[in-house]
Amino acid sequence: MEAVYSCFREKLGQVILPGDVFCFDVSAVEGSAVRAERVICGPGLRRNGDEILVYKSGILRHKAPNLYWIDSQQKRYVPVKGESVIGIVTAKSGDIFKVDVGGSEQASLSYLAFEGATKRNRPNVQVGDLVYAQFTIANKDMEPELVCIDSCGRANGMGVFGADGLLFKVSLGLVRRLLAPQSEIVKDLEKIFPFEMVVGLNGRVWVKAKTVQQTLIVANLLESCENMTTQQRQVLFRRVAEGSL
Amino acid sequence: MKETPLSACERTFLLKAVEEKKRLDGRQTYDYRNIRITFGTDYGCCTVSLGKTRVLAQVSCELVPPKDSRPTEGIVFFNLELSPMASPAFQPNRQSELLVTLNRQLERCLRNSKCIDTESLCVVSGEKVWQIRVDVHVLNHDGNLMDAASIAAISALSHFRRPDVAIQGRDITIFSPEERDPVALSIYHMPICVSFAFFQQGTYLLVDPCEKEEQVTDGLLVIAMNKHREICSIQSSGGIMLLKDQVLRCSKIASVKVSEITDLINKALENDKRVRKEGGRFGFAESMPKERITALKRDEAPVEMTGVQEMAEEFLSKGEAAPEVVSSPVIVATGTGQLGEGVQSTWGLEEEDEEDECQGEMDKEEKKKKKAEKDEVMVISDSEEEEVVVLNPEAPKSKGKRPKH
Amino acid sequence: MAGLELLSDQGYRLDGRRAAELRKLQARMGVFAQADGSAYLEQGNTKALAVVYGPHEVRGSRSRTLHDRAVINCQYSMATFSTAERKRRPHGDRKSSEMSLHLKQTFEAAVLTQLYPRSQIDIYVKILQSDGGNYSACVNAATLALVDAGIPMRDYVCACTAGFVEDTPLADLCHAEESGGGTTLALALLPRSESIALVQMDARLHQDHLDPLMEAAMTACKGLSKVLDSVVRQHLQEVSVQTRE
């Protein structure tokens, strides 16, 4: 384990650029037998034989026990298979809906890809609605396709939503921070007042709180979390919490 | 390039916020965003930032023969360009409606009001006059281009200095800036445009709409005034119906705003003059803040917090007792979990899905990572003809080279 | 322009009218057999011709189709012989485009477009002789043409210009008065509800004078609407006489 960690540890928390390579020289390890190590490459890292290549610029981050990824700052989203995004329905043509996900082209969403939808029983989707869906096809050669059900045929939280509430855009780095399992930002925000939030990996976030005022506060706080350190953020949240409650 | 369409949910939210007199960034209904006016190193170059909207104006001059119908007057020419860098909605070389509207409004506001003394631009009557050209470029579009463009144009004109000329008989000598100090234009007054956005058939109005608010507005009323309370131009656009009192009320609000903005412009001009005289550094490079990534930076937006406590207490007293807080996730179905304030949602059927989504998303990420750990090498390739990624963690053996059906 | 008094001491204007007097208005409807609706209007020496086609299918770019309303397409042009000097460019210059845009906005507010979704209504206006008040003549002619075509509107749209000389508002300006350098206010009004569809003003005017000026313009518009009403009724009378057995 040490071999891998030592390679990464030097660069942990530093800025690395695309083209940097982490190569594990097995022969350099002395002493005890080499054990099979497992390294999970998150976004920004890719495996190439015995090396790990970096393809996004940013800061190297690590999560125990063996997850590594690059924290990058990017505003434009490129569709990736399996990611869940918030899309806006722009057109209904025949059997499919055209959905804008913020990428280079619009994705298509078949009307049968909703829970309980059949040819007779069409889902109630209008132009201008928000949908939370997942990519089934997202590569450079084909038009991206979305579905609102998982492989079992259940909605699983996806579908049309958001009759009220506010939709806004943040950078992709912030979205990943929000979606991390123990996100501190979300925990801090929960303490201020209750709200609902849907986060799409294409940088779109939807929030709804009990009043318009609270919704605006939450939206502004989230947008300002982009470039603040943890301390500044906590100070700001505490100020807001004292002002409101 | 196509711009992001406006979803129905955003539209309803914005209209609801307008009804409650709340704006997206916490301003009051009659407030302007932060205005910053900076001048460049050359005379006549000015950048105005109105919140995130940025506009650049440049004034230049040239000696030309005058128009036949007006042999003793100089020519003032305005040109506004919508650069595609400002917004994905602008396309190059296209005469769009917005471009025509902005250009005509700028011309009417500044030329028809005769703010510049054109007679003083005459050098030799009937033969040579100065042609002043004002070019306005929009650098970033975040709503309310008209106001920003008019402030930039009039500031640039006030800042501009034309070369001095001497006439001896029929010979005209133009002095370069080194030989003789250039001369300022004589400007009678400063007309400034103020935009009012109307919503819900004229019931609500906002000053200085930002881009999102502009997309849901019914119509716009632009009033150009100067600080002597003279109206230089009124123009209503969009298919709205106005009443006479609305127009009169808007003109009163506009006079207040215009005097504030005129003071701001004068102060900026004074500052620039002072810095140039003292030999300090001036120009755009100085006015840009250093060392920061400016694209994603936001100024702290003051958001109104008053009254929230009373409202919160009201809700608490009226609502039912808070449901118990469950700290460890309750697995409802495969891939979905619930966490937090009670297992059953009290807000209605639709909202159930959203709460699940938020928590379910987190669970899904965890499960995905766990799944990846089970295998040796998990190659996420782009080609969709290889294996199918199954999200169901109960069937670990499903990772096989199963062809897509 | 020295020597030209816009308002003499006895209260007479350049063409002998009083301050609040309108020019003579003559109009005919149904002048063209081919168009769905047409009208010819003379306001003093200003002559305008308006032709309406529609509602018909959206031609040109399909993307302009609105799913819940009709699109209104206006084109304004001046004949080359309409002004004192020959006009070199009848269409396409900025002033014509702006005027077309204003006409479109005026009629979008007045026509009940919700009744004809996914269709287009064309309004073409041509100025044959220009002597001040171009915009008002266009609007009045187009109103009559729309009535002739049978397209439902909320009310008559009447437009008139007004000016201000020595504390007296003048109604319905002619060309010499417009270019004299004083204030010109153009107003399009729906008389019954007193709502203003379009207001446009150039040149300097003190804020306190705005009220009387708008009042004068609105009174003039109401007077105009009575004349237009009588023209419509007379035309219908003539037409029905011919179709009666």
mmCIF file of C-alpha atoms in Angstrom, chain A residues 32-122:
data_model
loop_
_atom_site.group_PDB
_atom_site.id
_atom_site.type_symbol
_atom_site.label_atom_id
_atom_site.label_comp_id
_atom_site.label_asym_id
_atom_site.label_seq_id
_atom_site.Cartn_x
_atom_site.Cartn_y
_atom_site.Cartn_z
ATOM 1 C CA SER A 32 7.890 -7.799 1.934
ATOM 2 C CA ALA A 33 5.968 -9.291 -0.922
ATOM 3 C CA VAL A 34 4.019 -7.007 -3.112
ATOM 4 C CA ARG A 35 0.347 -7.157 -2.232
ATOM 5 C CA ALA A 36 -2.427 -6.508 -4.635
ATOM 6 C CA GLU A 37 -3.601 -2.973 -4.061
ATOM 7 C CA ARG A 38 -6.776 -1.472 -5.136
ATOM 8 C CA VAL A 39 -6.919 2.119 -6.216
ATOM 9 C CA ILE A 40 -10.113 3.739 -7.317
ATOM 10 C CA CYS A 41 -9.676 6.518 -9.816
ATOM 11 C CA GLY A 42 -12.272 9.199 -9.586
ATOM 12 C CA PRO A 43 -12.954 11.970 -12.096
ATOM 13 C CA GLY A 44 -9.795 13.358 -13.631
ATOM 14 C CA LEU A 45 -7.694 10.201 -13.411
ATOM 15 C CA ARG A 46 -7.481 7.376 -15.861
ATOM 16 C CA ARG A 47 -5.601 4.118 -15.833
ATOM 17 C CA ASN A 48 -3.285 3.238 -18.639
ATOM 18 C CA GLY A 49 -1.676 -0.128 -18.066
ATOM 19 C CA ASP A 50 0.559 0.288 -15.061
ATOM 20 C CA GLU A 51 0.308 4.018 -14.909
ATOM 21 C CA ILE A 52 -2.295 6.481 -13.875
ATOM 22 C CA LEU A 53 -2.714 9.435 -16.191
ATOM 23 C CA VAL A 54 -4.150 12.781 -15.281
ATOM 24 C CA TYR A 55 -6.480 14.353 -17.804
ATOM 25 C CA LYS A 56 -7.971 17.288 -15.928
ATOM 26 C CA SER A 57 -6.198 20.132 -14.237
ATOM 27 C CA GLY A 58 -6.880 20.749 -10.589
ATOM 28 C CA ILE A 59 -5.985 19.661 -7.094
ATOM 29 C CA LEU A 60 -5.452 16.028 -6.174
ATOM 30 C CA ARG A 61 -7.737 14.847 -3.429
ATOM 31 C CA HIS A 62 -7.902 11.649 -1.487
ATOM 32 C CA LYS A 63 -10.539 9.831 0.456
ATOM 33 C CA ALA A 64 -9.732 6.908 2.662
ATOM 34 C CA PRO A 65 -9.128 4.163 2.034
ATOM 35 C CA ASN A 66 -8.121 4.289 -1.602
ATOM 36 C CA LEU A 67 -10.127 6.780 -3.601
ATOM 37 C CA TYR A 68 -8.314 9.520 -5.516
ATOM 38 C CA TRP A 69 -9.699 12.208 -7.740
ATOM 39 C CA ILE A 70 -9.007 15.654 -9.168
ATOM 40 C CA ASP A 71 -10.972 18.612 -7.914
ATOM 41 C CA SER A 72 -11.374 20.701 -11.027
ATOM 42 C CA GLN A 73 -13.173 23.952 -11.751
ATOM 43 C CA GLN A 74 -15.177 23.803 -14.916
ATOM 44 C CA LYS A 75 -18.452 25.364 -15.961
ATOM 45 C CA ARG A 76 -19.293 23.514 -19.166
ATOM 46 C CA TYR A 77 -20.763 20.048 -18.827
ATOM 47 C CA VAL A 78 -19.980 17.123 -21.132
ATOM 48 C CA PRO A 79 -22.466 14.234 -20.923
ATOM 49 C CA VAL A 80 -21.098 11.078 -19.344
ATOM 50 C CA LYS A 81 -22.911 7.780 -19.205
ATOM 51 C CA GLY A 82 -24.527 7.023 -15.894
ATOM 52 C CA GLU A 83 -24.579 10.549 -14.525
ATOM 53 C CA SER A 84 -27.795 12.064 -13.235
ATOM 54 C CA VAL A 85 -28.598 15.527 -14.446
ATOM 55 C CA ILE A 86 -31.346 18.128 -14.373
ATOM 56 C CA GLY A 87 -32.690 18.854 -17.834
ATOM 57 C CA ILE A 88 -35.215 21.311 -19.262
ATOM 58 C CA VAL A 89 -37.729 19.922 -21.777
ATOM 59 C CA THR A 90 -37.583 22.046 -24.917
ATOM 60 C CA ALA A 91 -39.669 20.183 -27.464
ATOM 61 C CA LYS A 92 -42.022 17.287 -27.889
ATOM 62 C CA SER A 93 -41.650 15.534 -31.202
ATOM 63 C CA GLY A 94 -43.392 12.288 -31.839
ATOM 64 C CA ASP A 95 -42.319 9.733 -29.282
ATOM 65 C CA ILE A 96 -39.469 11.556 -27.698
ATOM 66 C CA PHE A 97 -38.836 14.705 -25.743
ATOM 67 C CA LYS A 98 -35.882 16.929 -26.494
ATOM 68 C CA VAL A 99 -34.151 17.918 -23.286
ATOM 69 C CA ASP A 100 -31.528 20.604 -22.823
ATOM 70 C CA VAL A 101 -28.820 19.463 -20.407
ATOM 71 C CA GLY A 102 -26.288 22.197 -20.973
ATOM 72 C CA GLY A 103 -24.067 20.087 -23.195
ATOM 73 C CA SER A 104 -23.159 20.415 -26.828
ATOM 74 C CA GLU A 105 -26.414 19.000 -28.084
ATOM 75 C CA GLN A 106 -29.828 18.297 -26.716
ATOM 76 C CA ALA A 107 -30.525 14.858 -25.309
ATOM 77 C CA SER A 108 -33.536 12.783 -26.181
ATOM 78 C CA LEU A 109 -35.851 11.235 -23.625
ATOM 79 C CA SER A 110 -38.340 8.655 -24.755
ATOM 80 C CA TYR A 111 -41.801 8.913 -23.288
ATOM 81 C CA LEU A 112 -41.695 5.243 -22.443
ATOM 82 C CA ALA A 113 -38.744 5.767 -20.124
ATOM 83 C CA PHE A 114 -40.909 6.817 -17.214
ATOM 84 C CA GLU A 115 -42.251 4.626 -14.478
ATOM 85 C CA GLY A 116 -45.574 3.131 -15.388
ATOM 86 C CA ALA A 117 -45.623 4.550 -18.879
ATOM 87 C CA THR A 118 -47.102 2.548 -21.694
ATOM 88 C CA LYS A 119 -48.121 3.382 -25.203
ATOM 89 C CA ARG A 120 -51.591 4.226 -23.956
ATOM 90 C CA ASN A 121 -50.581 5.826 -20.691
ATOM 91 C CA ARG A 122 -48.315 8.735 -21.549
#
